[in-house]
Amino acid sequence: MRIGELARRAGVSTRALRYYEQQGLITARRAANGYREYSEADLRLVTEIRSLLTVGFTLEDARPFVACLRAGHESGASCPESVEVYRRKLAEIDGEIRTLFTRRAEVAAQLGAACPGCMFGPPPDRNEGES
């Protein structure tokens, strides 16, 4: 498939695809006329990259997942390197959550000092939304 079709099917811009190619995440083959040609496997790679970017991973984070898929695994998360990226990202998110709770407590304390009669709720339950 050509770049426009891949972009349409993956829900990305052709510019993004060229950038992924420039970064070595996908590789286009060239048709005789010089047009980029992509396969269904490339669609799978782009879909994996986009799903990771959507939840906050970087393109660098996506590399092990792409390599895992290229190695023939069913899922980009099947390889130890990908699992390690997941672990690192979770630790990073947990740190951000701790920082936000600390900041919230500080702002709530400042509000309480500035406006003793003001009502403000407790911090949300950390487990809210989990099943």
mmCIF file with all atom_site columns, N, CA and C in Angstrom, residues 52-117:
data_model
loop_
_atom_site.group_PDB
_atom_site.id
_atom_site.type_symbol
_atom_site.label_atom_id
_atom_site.label_alt_id
_atom_site.label_comp_id
_atom_site.label_asym_id
_atom_site.label_entity_id
_atom_site.label_seq_id
_atom_site.pdbx_PDB_ins_code
_atom_site.Cartn_x
_atom_site.Cartn_y
_atom_site.Cartn_z
_atom_site.occupancy
_atom_site.B_iso_or_equiv
_atom_site.pdbx_formal_charge
_atom_site.auth_seq_id
_atom_site.auth_comp_id
_atom_site.auth_asym_id
_atom_site.auth_atom_id
_atom_site.pdbx_PDB_model_num
ATOM 1   N N  . LEU A 1 52  ? 0.956   3.361   21.815 1.00 0.00 ? 52  LEU A N  1
ATOM 2   C CA . LEU A 1 52  ? 1.907   3.699   22.873 1.00 0.00 ? 52  LEU A CA 1
ATOM 3   C C  . LEU A 1 52  ? 2.000   5.212   23.071 1.00 0.00 ? 52  LEU A C  1
ATOM 4   N N  . LEU A 1 53  ? 2.063   5.951   21.972 1.00 0.00 ? 53  LEU A N  1
ATOM 5   C CA . LEU A 1 53  ? 2.131   7.411   22.076 1.00 0.00 ? 53  LEU A CA 1
ATOM 6   C C  . LEU A 1 53  ? 0.886   7.978   22.749 1.00 0.00 ? 53  LEU A C  1
ATOM 7   N N  . THR A 1 54  ? -0.253  7.382   22.471 1.00 0.00 ? 54  THR A N  1
ATOM 8   C CA . THR A 1 54  ? -1.522  7.854   23.024 1.00 0.00 ? 54  THR A CA 1
ATOM 9   C C  . THR A 1 54  ? -1.535  7.801   24.550 1.00 0.00 ? 54  THR A C  1
ATOM 10  N N  . VAL A 1 55  ? -0.864  6.814   25.138 1.00 0.00 ? 55  VAL A N  1
ATOM 11  C CA . VAL A 1 55  ? -0.861  6.696   26.598 1.00 0.00 ? 55  VAL A CA 1
ATOM 12  C C  . VAL A 1 55  ? 0.389   7.286   27.245 1.00 0.00 ? 55  VAL A C  1
ATOM 13  N N  . GLY A 1 56  ? 1.164   8.044   26.473 1.00 0.00 ? 56  GLY A N  1
ATOM 14  C CA . GLY A 1 56  ? 2.264   8.788   27.073 1.00 0.00 ? 56  GLY A CA 1
ATOM 15  C C  . GLY A 1 56  ? 3.665   8.261   26.850 1.00 0.00 ? 56  GLY A C  1
ATOM 16  N N  . PHE A 1 57  ? 3.811   7.199   26.086 1.00 0.00 ? 57  PHE A N  1
ATOM 17  C CA . PHE A 1 57  ? 5.146   6.710   25.784 1.00 0.00 ? 57  PHE A CA 1
ATOM 18  C C  . PHE A 1 57  ? 5.782   7.599   24.719 1.00 0.00 ? 57  PHE A C  1
ATOM 19  N N  . THR A 1 58  ? 7.097   7.581   24.637 1.00 0.00 ? 58  THR A N  1
ATOM 20  C CA . THR A 1 58  ? 7.820   8.326   23.613 1.00 0.00 ? 58  THR A CA 1
ATOM 21  C C  . THR A 1 58  ? 8.136   7.399   22.442 1.00 0.00 ? 58  THR A C  1
ATOM 22  N N  . LEU A 1 59  ? 8.592   7.975   21.354 1.00 0.00 ? 59  LEU A N  1
ATOM 23  C CA . LEU A 1 59  ? 9.016   7.139   20.226 1.00 0.00 ? 59  LEU A CA 1
ATOM 24  C C  . LEU A 1 59  ? 10.182  6.245   20.642 1.00 0.00 ? 59  LEU A C  1
ATOM 25  N N  . GLU A 1 60  ? 11.042  6.749   21.476 1.00 0.00 ? 60  GLU A N  1
ATOM 26  C CA . GLU A 1 60  ? 12.159  5.930   21.949 1.00 0.00 ? 60  GLU A CA 1
ATOM 27  C C  . GLU A 1 60  ? 11.644  4.742   22.761 1.00 0.00 ? 60  GLU A C  1
ATOM 28  N N  . ASP A 1 61  ? 10.623  4.978   23.587 1.00 0.00 ? 61  ASP A N  1
ATOM 29  C CA . ASP A 1 61  ? 10.001  3.901   24.351 1.00 0.00 ? 61  ASP A CA 1
ATOM 30  C C  . ASP A 1 61  ? 9.418   2.839   23.426 1.00 0.00 ? 61  ASP A C  1
ATOM 31  N N  . ALA A 1 62  ? 8.941   3.254   22.254 1.00 0.00 ? 62  ALA A N  1
ATOM 32  C CA . ALA A 1 62  ? 8.270   2.336   21.328 1.00 0.00 ? 62  ALA A CA 1
ATOM 33  C C  . ALA A 1 62  ? 9.240   1.378   20.633 1.00 0.00 ? 62  ALA A C  1
ATOM 34  N N  . ARG A 1 63  ? 10.503  1.702   20.611 1.00 0.00 ? 63  ARG A N  1
ATOM 35  C CA . ARG A 1 63  ? 11.472  0.877   19.869 1.00 0.00 ? 63  ARG A CA 1
ATOM 36  C C  . ARG A 1 63  ? 11.454  -0.610  20.248 1.00 0.00 ? 63  ARG A C  1
ATOM 37  N N  . PRO A 1 64  ? 11.470  -0.964  21.539 1.00 0.00 ? 64  PRO A N  1
ATOM 38  C CA . PRO A 1 64  ? 11.444  -2.397  21.866 1.00 0.00 ? 64  PRO A CA 1
ATOM 39  C C  . PRO A 1 64  ? 10.165  -3.097  21.405 1.00 0.00 ? 64  PRO A C  1
ATOM 40  N N  . PHE A 1 65  ? 9.045   -2.395  21.434 1.00 0.00 ? 65  PHE A N  1
ATOM 41  C CA . PHE A 1 65  ? 7.784   -2.972  20.987 1.00 0.00 ? 65  PHE A CA 1
ATOM 42  C C  . PHE A 1 65  ? 7.825   -3.233  19.478 1.00 0.00 ? 65  PHE A C  1
ATOM 43  N N  . VAL A 1 66  ? 8.369   -2.275  18.739 1.00 0.00 ? 66  VAL A N  1
ATOM 44  C CA . VAL A 1 66  ? 8.516   -2.429  17.288 1.00 0.00 ? 66  VAL A CA 1
ATOM 45  C C  . VAL A 1 66  ? 9.461   -3.589  16.983 1.00 0.00 ? 66  VAL A C  1
ATOM 46  N N  . ALA A 1 67  ? 10.574  -3.653  17.697 1.00 0.00 ? 67  ALA A N  1
ATOM 47  C CA . ALA A 1 67  ? 11.533  -4.740  17.484 1.00 0.00 ? 67  ALA A CA 1
ATOM 48  C C  . ALA A 1 67  ? 10.900  -6.091  17.793 1.00 0.00 ? 67  ALA A C  1
ATOM 49  N N  . CYS A 1 68  ? 10.079  -6.130  18.807 1.00 0.00 ? 68  CYS A N  1
ATOM 50  C CA . CYS A 1 68  ? 9.404   -7.372  19.194 1.00 0.00 ? 68  CYS A CA 1
ATOM 51  C C  . CYS A 1 68  ? 8.460   -7.833  18.079 1.00 0.00 ? 68  CYS A C  1
ATOM 52  N N  . LEU A 1 69  ? 7.693   -6.908  17.539 1.00 0.00 ? 69  LEU A N  1
ATOM 53  C CA . LEU A 1 69  ? 6.797   -7.255  16.424 1.00 0.00 ? 69  LEU A CA 1
ATOM 54  C C  . LEU A 1 69  ? 7.589   -7.692  15.201 1.00 0.00 ? 69  LEU A C  1
ATOM 55  N N  . ARG A 1 70  ? 8.666   -6.982  14.911 1.00 0.00 ? 70  ARG A N  1
ATOM 56  C CA . ARG A 1 70  ? 9.503   -7.342  13.752 1.00 0.00 ? 70  ARG A CA 1
ATOM 57  C C  . ARG A 1 70  ? 10.114  -8.732  13.912 1.00 0.00 ? 70  ARG A C  1
ATOM 58  N N  . ALA A 1 71  ? 10.337  -9.139  15.160 1.00 0.00 ? 71  ALA A N  1
ATOM 59  C CA . ALA A 1 71  ? 10.913  -10.457 15.428 1.00 0.00 ? 71  ALA A CA 1
ATOM 60  C C  . ALA A 1 71  ? 9.879   -11.564 15.263 1.00 0.00 ? 71  ALA A C  1
ATOM 61  N N  . GLY A 1 72  ? 8.641   -11.181 14.940 1.00 0.00 ? 72  GLY A N  1
ATOM 62  C CA . GLY A 1 72  ? 7.623   -12.179 14.675 1.00 0.00 ? 72  GLY A CA 1
ATOM 63  C C  . GLY A 1 72  ? 6.678   -12.483 15.816 1.00 0.00 ? 72  GLY A C  1
ATOM 64  N N  . HIS A 1 73  ? 6.792   -11.750 16.908 1.00 0.00 ? 73  HIS A N  1
ATOM 65  C CA . HIS A 1 73  ? 5.900   -11.985 18.041 1.00 0.00 ? 73  HIS A CA 1
ATOM 66  C C  . HIS A 1 73  ? 4.512   -11.442 17.743 1.00 0.00 ? 73  HIS A C  1
ATOM 67  N N  . GLU A 1 74  ? 3.523   -12.067 18.327 1.00 0.00 ? 74  GLU A N  1
ATOM 68  C CA . GLU A 1 74  ? 2.127   -11.671 18.135 1.00 0.00 ? 74  GLU A CA 1
ATOM 69  C C  . GLU A 1 74  ? 1.847   -10.277 18.681 1.00 0.00 ? 74  GLU A C  1
ATOM 70  N N  . SER A 1 75  ? 2.516   -9.949  19.784 1.00 0.00 ? 75  SER A N  1
ATOM 71  C CA . SER A 1 75  ? 2.308   -8.667  20.459 1.00 0.00 ? 75  SER A CA 1
ATOM 72  C C  . SER A 1 75  ? 3.651   -7.978  20.649 1.00 0.00 ? 75  SER A C  1
ATOM 73  N N  . GLY A 1 76  ? 3.637   -6.669  20.557 1.00 0.00 ? 76  GLY A N  1
ATOM 74  C CA . GLY A 1 76  ? 4.858   -5.913  20.811 1.00 0.00 ? 76  GLY A CA 1
ATOM 75  C C  . GLY A 1 76  ? 5.266   -5.937  22.263 1.00 0.00 ? 76  GLY A C  1
ATOM 76  N N  . ALA A 1 77  ? 4.365   -6.366  23.128 1.00 0.00 ? 77  ALA A N  1
ATOM 77  C CA . ALA A 1 77  ? 4.644   -6.430  24.561 1.00 0.00 ? 77  ALA A CA 1
ATOM 78  C C  . ALA A 1 77  ? 5.148   -7.798  25.000 1.00 0.00 ? 77  ALA A C  1
ATOM 79  N N  . SER A 1 78  ? 5.370   -8.698  24.062 1.00 0.00 ? 78  SER A N  1
ATOM 80  C CA . SER A 1 78  ? 5.752   -10.079 24.383 1.00 0.00 ? 78  SER A CA 1
ATOM 81  C C  . SER A 1 78  ? 7.209   -10.248 24.783 1.00 0.00 ? 78  SER A C  1
ATOM 82  N N  . CYS A 1 79  ? 8.028   -9.260  24.530 1.00 0.00 ? 79  CYS A N  1
ATOM 83  C CA . CYS A 1 79  ? 9.470   -9.394  24.761 1.00 0.00 ? 79  CYS A CA 1
ATOM 84  C C  . CYS A 1 79  ? 9.887   -8.755  26.081 1.00 0.00 ? 79  CYS A C  1
ATOM 85  N N  . PRO A 1 80  ? 10.928  -9.290  26.704 1.00 0.00 ? 80  PRO A N  1
ATOM 86  C CA . PRO A 1 80  ? 11.392  -8.757  27.987 1.00 0.00 ? 80  PRO A CA 1
ATOM 87  C C  . PRO A 1 80  ? 11.731  -7.265  27.938 1.00 0.00 ? 80  PRO A C  1
ATOM 88  N N  . GLU A 1 81  ? 12.270  -6.804  26.824 1.00 0.00 ? 81  GLU A N  1
ATOM 89  C CA . GLU A 1 81  ? 12.627  -5.385  26.706 1.00 0.00 ? 81  GLU A CA 1
ATOM 90  C C  . GLU A 1 81  ? 11.386  -4.502  26.765 1.00 0.00 ? 81  GLU A C  1
ATOM 91  N N  . SER A 1 82  ? 10.308  -4.965  26.168 1.00 0.00 ? 82  SER A N  1
ATOM 92  C CA . SER A 1 82  ? 9.047   -4.219  26.199 1.00 0.00 ? 82  SER A CA 1
ATOM 93  C C  . SER A 1 82  ? 8.467   -4.200  27.607 1.00 0.00 ? 82  SER A C  1
ATOM 94  N N  . VAL A 1 83  ? 8.516   -5.336  28.275 1.00 0.00 ? 83  VAL A N  1
ATOM 95  C CA . VAL A 1 83  ? 8.014   -5.421  29.650 1.00 0.00 ? 83  VAL A CA 1
ATOM 96  C C  . VAL A 1 83  ? 8.800   -4.452  30.542 1.00 0.00 ? 83  VAL A C  1
ATOM 97  N N  . GLU A 1 84  ? 10.093  -4.353  30.310 1.00 0.00 ? 84  GLU A N  1
ATOM 98  C CA . GLU A 1 84  ? 10.918  -3.429  31.094 1.00 0.00 ? 84  GLU A CA 1
ATOM 99  C C  . GLU A 1 84  ? 10.505  -1.978  30.847 1.00 0.00 ? 84  GLU A C  1
ATOM 100 N N  . VAL A 1 85  ? 10.155  -1.646  29.623 1.00 0.00 ? 85  VAL A N  1
ATOM 101 C CA . VAL A 1 85  ? 9.674   -0.292  29.319 1.00 0.00 ? 85  VAL A CA 1
ATOM 102 C C  . VAL A 1 85  ? 8.369   -0.041  30.071 1.00 0.00 ? 85  VAL A C  1
ATOM 103 N N  . TYR A 1 86  ? 7.467   -1.027  30.073 1.00 0.00 ? 86  TYR A N  1
ATOM 104 C CA . TYR A 1 86  ? 6.223   -0.894  30.842 1.00 0.00 ? 86  TYR A CA 1
ATOM 105 C C  . TYR A 1 86  ? 6.526   -0.632  32.319 1.00 0.00 ? 86  TYR A C  1
ATOM 106 N N  . ARG A 1 87  ? 7.432   -1.411  32.883 1.00 0.00 ? 87  ARG A N  1
ATOM 107 C CA . ARG A 1 87  ? 7.772   -1.251  34.310 1.00 0.00 ? 87  ARG A CA 1
ATOM 108 C C  . ARG A 1 87  ? 8.340   0.136   34.587 1.00 0.00 ? 87  ARG A C  1
ATOM 109 N N  . ARG A 1 88  ? 9.242   0.575   33.728 1.00 0.00 ? 88  ARG A N  1
ATOM 110 C CA . ARG A 1 88  ? 9.850   1.894   33.906 1.00 0.00 ? 88  ARG A CA 1
ATOM 111 C C  . ARG A 1 88  ? 8.795   2.994   33.806 1.00 0.00 ? 88  ARG A C  1
ATOM 112 N N  . LYS A 1 89  ? 7.887   2.857   32.841 1.00 0.00 ? 89  LYS A N  1
ATOM 113 C CA . LYS A 1 89  ? 6.851   3.874   32.649 1.00 0.00 ? 89  LYS A CA 1
ATOM 114 C C  . LYS A 1 89  ? 5.902   3.902   33.845 1.00 0.00 ? 89  LYS A C  1
ATOM 115 N N  . LEU A 1 90  ? 5.524   2.743   34.373 1.00 0.00 ? 90  LEU A N  1
ATOM 116 C CA . LEU A 1 90  ? 4.665   2.705   35.558 1.00 0.00 ? 90  LEU A CA 1
ATOM 117 C C  . LEU A 1 90  ? 5.333   3.374   36.752 1.00 0.00 ? 90  LEU A C  1
ATOM 118 N N  . ALA A 1 91  ? 6.622   3.120   36.944 1.00 0.00 ? 91  ALA A N  1
ATOM 119 C CA . ALA A 1 91  ? 7.353   3.757   38.037 1.00 0.00 ? 91  ALA A CA 1
ATOM 120 C C  . ALA A 1 91  ? 7.369   5.273   37.849 1.00 0.00 ? 91  ALA A C  1
ATOM 121 N N  . GLU A 1 92  ? 7.544   5.707   36.617 1.00 0.00 ? 92  GLU A N  1
ATOM 122 C CA . GLU A 1 92  ? 7.542   7.134   36.305 1.00 0.00 ? 92  GLU A CA 1
ATOM 123 C C  . GLU A 1 92  ? 6.167   7.749   36.612 1.00 0.00 ? 92  GLU A C  1
ATOM 124 N N  . ILE A 1 93  ? 5.110   7.079   36.203 1.00 0.00 ? 93  ILE A N  1
ATOM 125 C CA . ILE A 1 93  ? 3.748   7.569   36.459 1.00 0.00 ? 93  ILE A CA 1
ATOM 126 C C  . ILE A 1 93  ? 3.466   7.596   37.955 1.00 0.00 ? 93  ILE A C  1
ATOM 127 N N  . ASP A 1 94  ? 3.878   6.545   38.681 1.00 0.00 ? 94  ASP A N  1
ATOM 128 C CA . ASP A 1 94  ? 3.689   6.516   40.131 1.00 0.00 ? 94  ASP A CA 1
ATOM 129 C C  . ASP A 1 94  ? 4.393   7.698   40.792 1.00 0.00 ? 94  ASP A C  1
ATOM 130 N N  . GLY A 1 95  ? 5.584   8.027   40.319 1.00 0.00 ? 95  GLY A N  1
ATOM 131 C CA . GLY A 1 95  ? 6.304   9.188   40.845 1.00 0.00 ? 95  GLY A CA 1
ATOM 132 C C  . GLY A 1 95  ? 5.563   10.482  40.570 1.00 0.00 ? 95  GLY A C  1
ATOM 133 N N  . GLU A 1 96  ? 5.004   10.604  39.385 1.00 0.00 ? 96  GLU A N  1
ATOM 134 C CA . GLU A 1 96  ? 4.227   11.800  39.039 1.00 0.00 ? 96  GLU A CA 1
ATOM 135 C C  . GLU A 1 96  ? 2.985   11.908  39.917 1.00 0.00 ? 96  GLU A C  1
ATOM 136 N N  . ILE A 1 97  ? 2.334   10.778  40.187 1.00 0.00 ? 97  ILE A N  1
ATOM 137 C CA . ILE A 1 97  ? 1.147   10.772  41.046 1.00 0.00 ? 97  ILE A CA 1
ATOM 138 C C  . ILE A 1 97  ? 1.516   11.217  42.458 1.00 0.00 ? 97  ILE A C  1
ATOM 139 N N  . ARG A 1 98  ? 2.629   10.689  42.992 1.00 0.00 ? 98  ARG A N  1
ATOM 140 C CA . ARG A 1 98  ? 3.066   11.095  44.332 1.00 0.00 ? 98  ARG A CA 1
ATOM 141 C C  . ARG A 1 98  ? 3.343   12.594  44.367 1.00 0.00 ? 98  ARG A C  1
ATOM 142 N N  . THR A 1 99  ? 3.994   13.101  43.337 1.00 0.00 ? 99  THR A N  1
ATOM 143 C CA . THR A 1 99  ? 4.283   14.531  43.262 1.00 0.00 ? 99  THR A CA 1
ATOM 144 C C  . THR A 1 99  ? 2.998   15.347  43.233 1.00 0.00 ? 99  THR A C  1
ATOM 145 N N  . LEU A 1 100 ? 2.020   14.909  42.449 1.00 0.00 ? 100 LEU A N  1
ATOM 146 C CA . LEU A 1 100 ? 0.748   15.625  42.365 1.00 0.00 ? 100 LEU A CA 1
ATOM 147 C C  . LEU A 1 100 ? 0.000   15.608  43.695 1.00 0.00 ? 100 LEU A C  1
ATOM 148 N N  . PHE A 1 101 ? -0.003  14.478  44.395 1.00 0.00 ? 101 PHE A N  1
ATOM 149 C CA . PHE A 1 101 ? -0.673  14.421  45.698 1.00 0.00 ? 101 PHE A CA 1
ATOM 150 C C  . PHE A 1 101 ? 0.021   15.352  46.700 1.00 0.00 ? 101 PHE A C  1
ATOM 151 N N  . THR A 1 102 ? 1.344   15.414  46.652 1.00 0.00 ? 102 THR A N  1
ATOM 152 C CA . THR A 1 102 ? 2.083   16.318  47.536 1.00 0.00 ? 102 THR A CA 1
ATOM 153 C C  . THR A 1 102 ? 1.738   17.766  47.213 1.00 0.00 ? 102 THR A C  1
ATOM 154 N N  . ARG A 1 103 ? 1.732   18.107  45.944 1.00 0.00 ? 103 ARG A N  1
ATOM 155 C CA . ARG A 1 103 ? 1.377   19.470  45.536 1.00 0.00 ? 103 ARG A CA 1
ATOM 156 C C  . ARG A 1 103 ? -0.054  19.810  45.947 1.00 0.00 ? 103 ARG A C  1
ATOM 157 N N  . ARG A 1 104 ? -0.956  18.854  45.768 1.00 0.00 ? 104 ARG A N  1
ATOM 158 C CA . ARG A 1 104 ? -2.348  19.091  46.130 1.00 0.00 ? 104 ARG A CA 1
ATOM 159 C C  . ARG A 1 104 ? -2.471  19.390  47.619 1.00 0.00 ? 104 ARG A C  1
ATOM 160 N N  . ALA A 1 105 ? -1.769  18.600  48.432 1.00 0.00 ? 105 ALA A N  1
ATOM 161 C CA . ALA A 1 105 ? -1.814  18.809  49.879 1.00 0.00 ? 105 ALA A CA 1
ATOM 162 C C  . ALA A 1 105 ? -1.259  20.184  50.239 1.00 0.00 ? 105 ALA A C  1
ATOM 163 N N  . GLU A 1 106 ? -0.193  20.600  49.575 1.00 0.00 ? 106 GLU A N  1
ATOM 164 C CA . GLU A 1 106 ? 0.394   21.914  49.836 1.00 0.00 ? 106 GLU A CA 1
ATOM 165 C C  . GLU A 1 106 ? -0.565  23.037  49.448 1.00 0.00 ? 106 GLU A C  1
ATOM 166 N N  . VAL A 1 107 ? -1.198  22.915  48.285 1.00 0.00 ? 107 VAL A N  1
ATOM 167 C CA . VAL A 1 107 ? -2.147  23.935  47.839 1.00 0.00 ? 107 VAL A CA 1
ATOM 168 C C  . VAL A 1 107 ? -3.366  23.956  48.759 1.00 0.00 ? 107 VAL A C  1
ATOM 169 N N  . ALA A 1 108 ? -3.849  22.788  49.171 1.00 0.00 ? 108 ALA A N  1
ATOM 170 C CA . ALA A 1 108 ? -4.990  22.721  50.086 1.00 0.00 ? 108 ALA A CA 1
ATOM 171 C C  . ALA A 1 108 ? -4.640  23.375  51.414 1.00 0.00 ? 108 ALA A C  1
ATOM 172 N N  . ALA A 1 109 ? -3.424  23.154  51.894 1.00 0.00 ? 109 ALA A N  1
ATOM 173 C CA . ALA A 1 109 ? -2.994  23.771  53.145 1.00 0.00 ? 109 ALA A CA 1
ATOM 174 C C  . ALA A 1 109 ? -2.910  25.292  52.990 1.00 0.00 ? 109 ALA A C  1
ATOM 175 N N  . GLN A 1 110 ? -2.414  25.745  51.871 1.00 0.00 ? 110 GLN A N  1
ATOM 176 C CA . GLN A 1 110 ? -2.334  27.192  51.615 1.00 0.00 ? 110 GLN A CA 1
ATOM 177 C C  . GLN A 1 110 ? -3.740  27.794  51.527 1.00 0.00 ? 110 GLN A C  1
ATOM 178 N N  . LEU A 1 111 ? -4.656  27.093  50.861 1.00 0.00 ? 111 LEU A N  1
ATOM 179 C CA . LEU A 1 111 ? -6.037  27.563  50.768 1.00 0.00 ? 111 LEU A CA 1
ATOM 180 C C  . LEU A 1 111 ? -6.662  27.600  52.156 1.00 0.00 ? 111 LEU A C  1
ATOM 181 N N  . GLY A 1 112 ? -6.425  26.552  52.943 1.00 0.00 ? 112 GLY A N  1
ATOM 182 C CA . GLY A 1 112 ? -6.963  26.516  54.303 1.00 0.00 ? 112 GLY A CA 1
ATOM 183 C C  . GLY A 1 112 ? -6.445  27.660  55.155 1.00 0.00 ? 112 GLY A C  1
ATOM 184 N N  . ALA A 1 113 ? -5.180  28.021  54.985 1.00 0.00 ? 113 ALA A N  1
ATOM 185 C CA . ALA A 1 113 ? -4.592  29.136  55.742 1.00 0.00 ? 113 ALA A CA 1
ATOM 186 C C  . ALA A 1 113 ? -5.135  30.472  55.234 1.00 0.00 ? 113 ALA A C  1
ATOM 187 N N  . ALA A 1 114 ? -5.345  30.581  53.934 1.00 0.00 ? 114 ALA A N  1
ATOM 188 C CA . ALA A 1 114 ? -5.810  31.837  53.340 1.00 0.00 ? 114 ALA A CA 1
ATOM 189 C C  . ALA A 1 114 ? -7.301  32.042  53.555 1.00 0.00 ? 114 ALA A C  1
ATOM 190 N N  . CYS A 1 115 ? -8.029  30.975  53.651 1.00 0.00 ? 115 CYS A N  1
ATOM 191 C CA . CYS A 1 115 ? -9.491  31.059  53.734 1.00 0.00 ? 115 CYS A CA 1
ATOM 192 C C  . CYS A 1 115 ? -9.988  29.979  54.696 1.00 0.00 ? 115 CYS A C  1
ATOM 193 N N  . PRO A 1 116 ? -9.867  30.224  56.005 1.00 0.00 ? 116 PRO A N  1
ATOM 194 C CA . PRO A 1 116 ? -10.216 29.202  56.986 1.00 0.00 ? 116 PRO A CA 1
ATOM 195 C C  . PRO A 1 116 ? -11.628 28.641  56.866 1.00 0.00 ? 116 PRO A C  1
ATOM 196 N N  . GLY A 1 117 ? -12.580 29.419  56.394 1.00 0.00 ? 117 GLY A N  1
ATOM 197 C CA . GLY A 1 117 ? -13.953 28.937  56.296 1.00 0.00 ? 117 GLY A CA 1
ATOM 198 C C  . GLY A 1 117 ? -14.284 28.308  54.946 1.00 0.00 ? 117 GLY A C  1
#
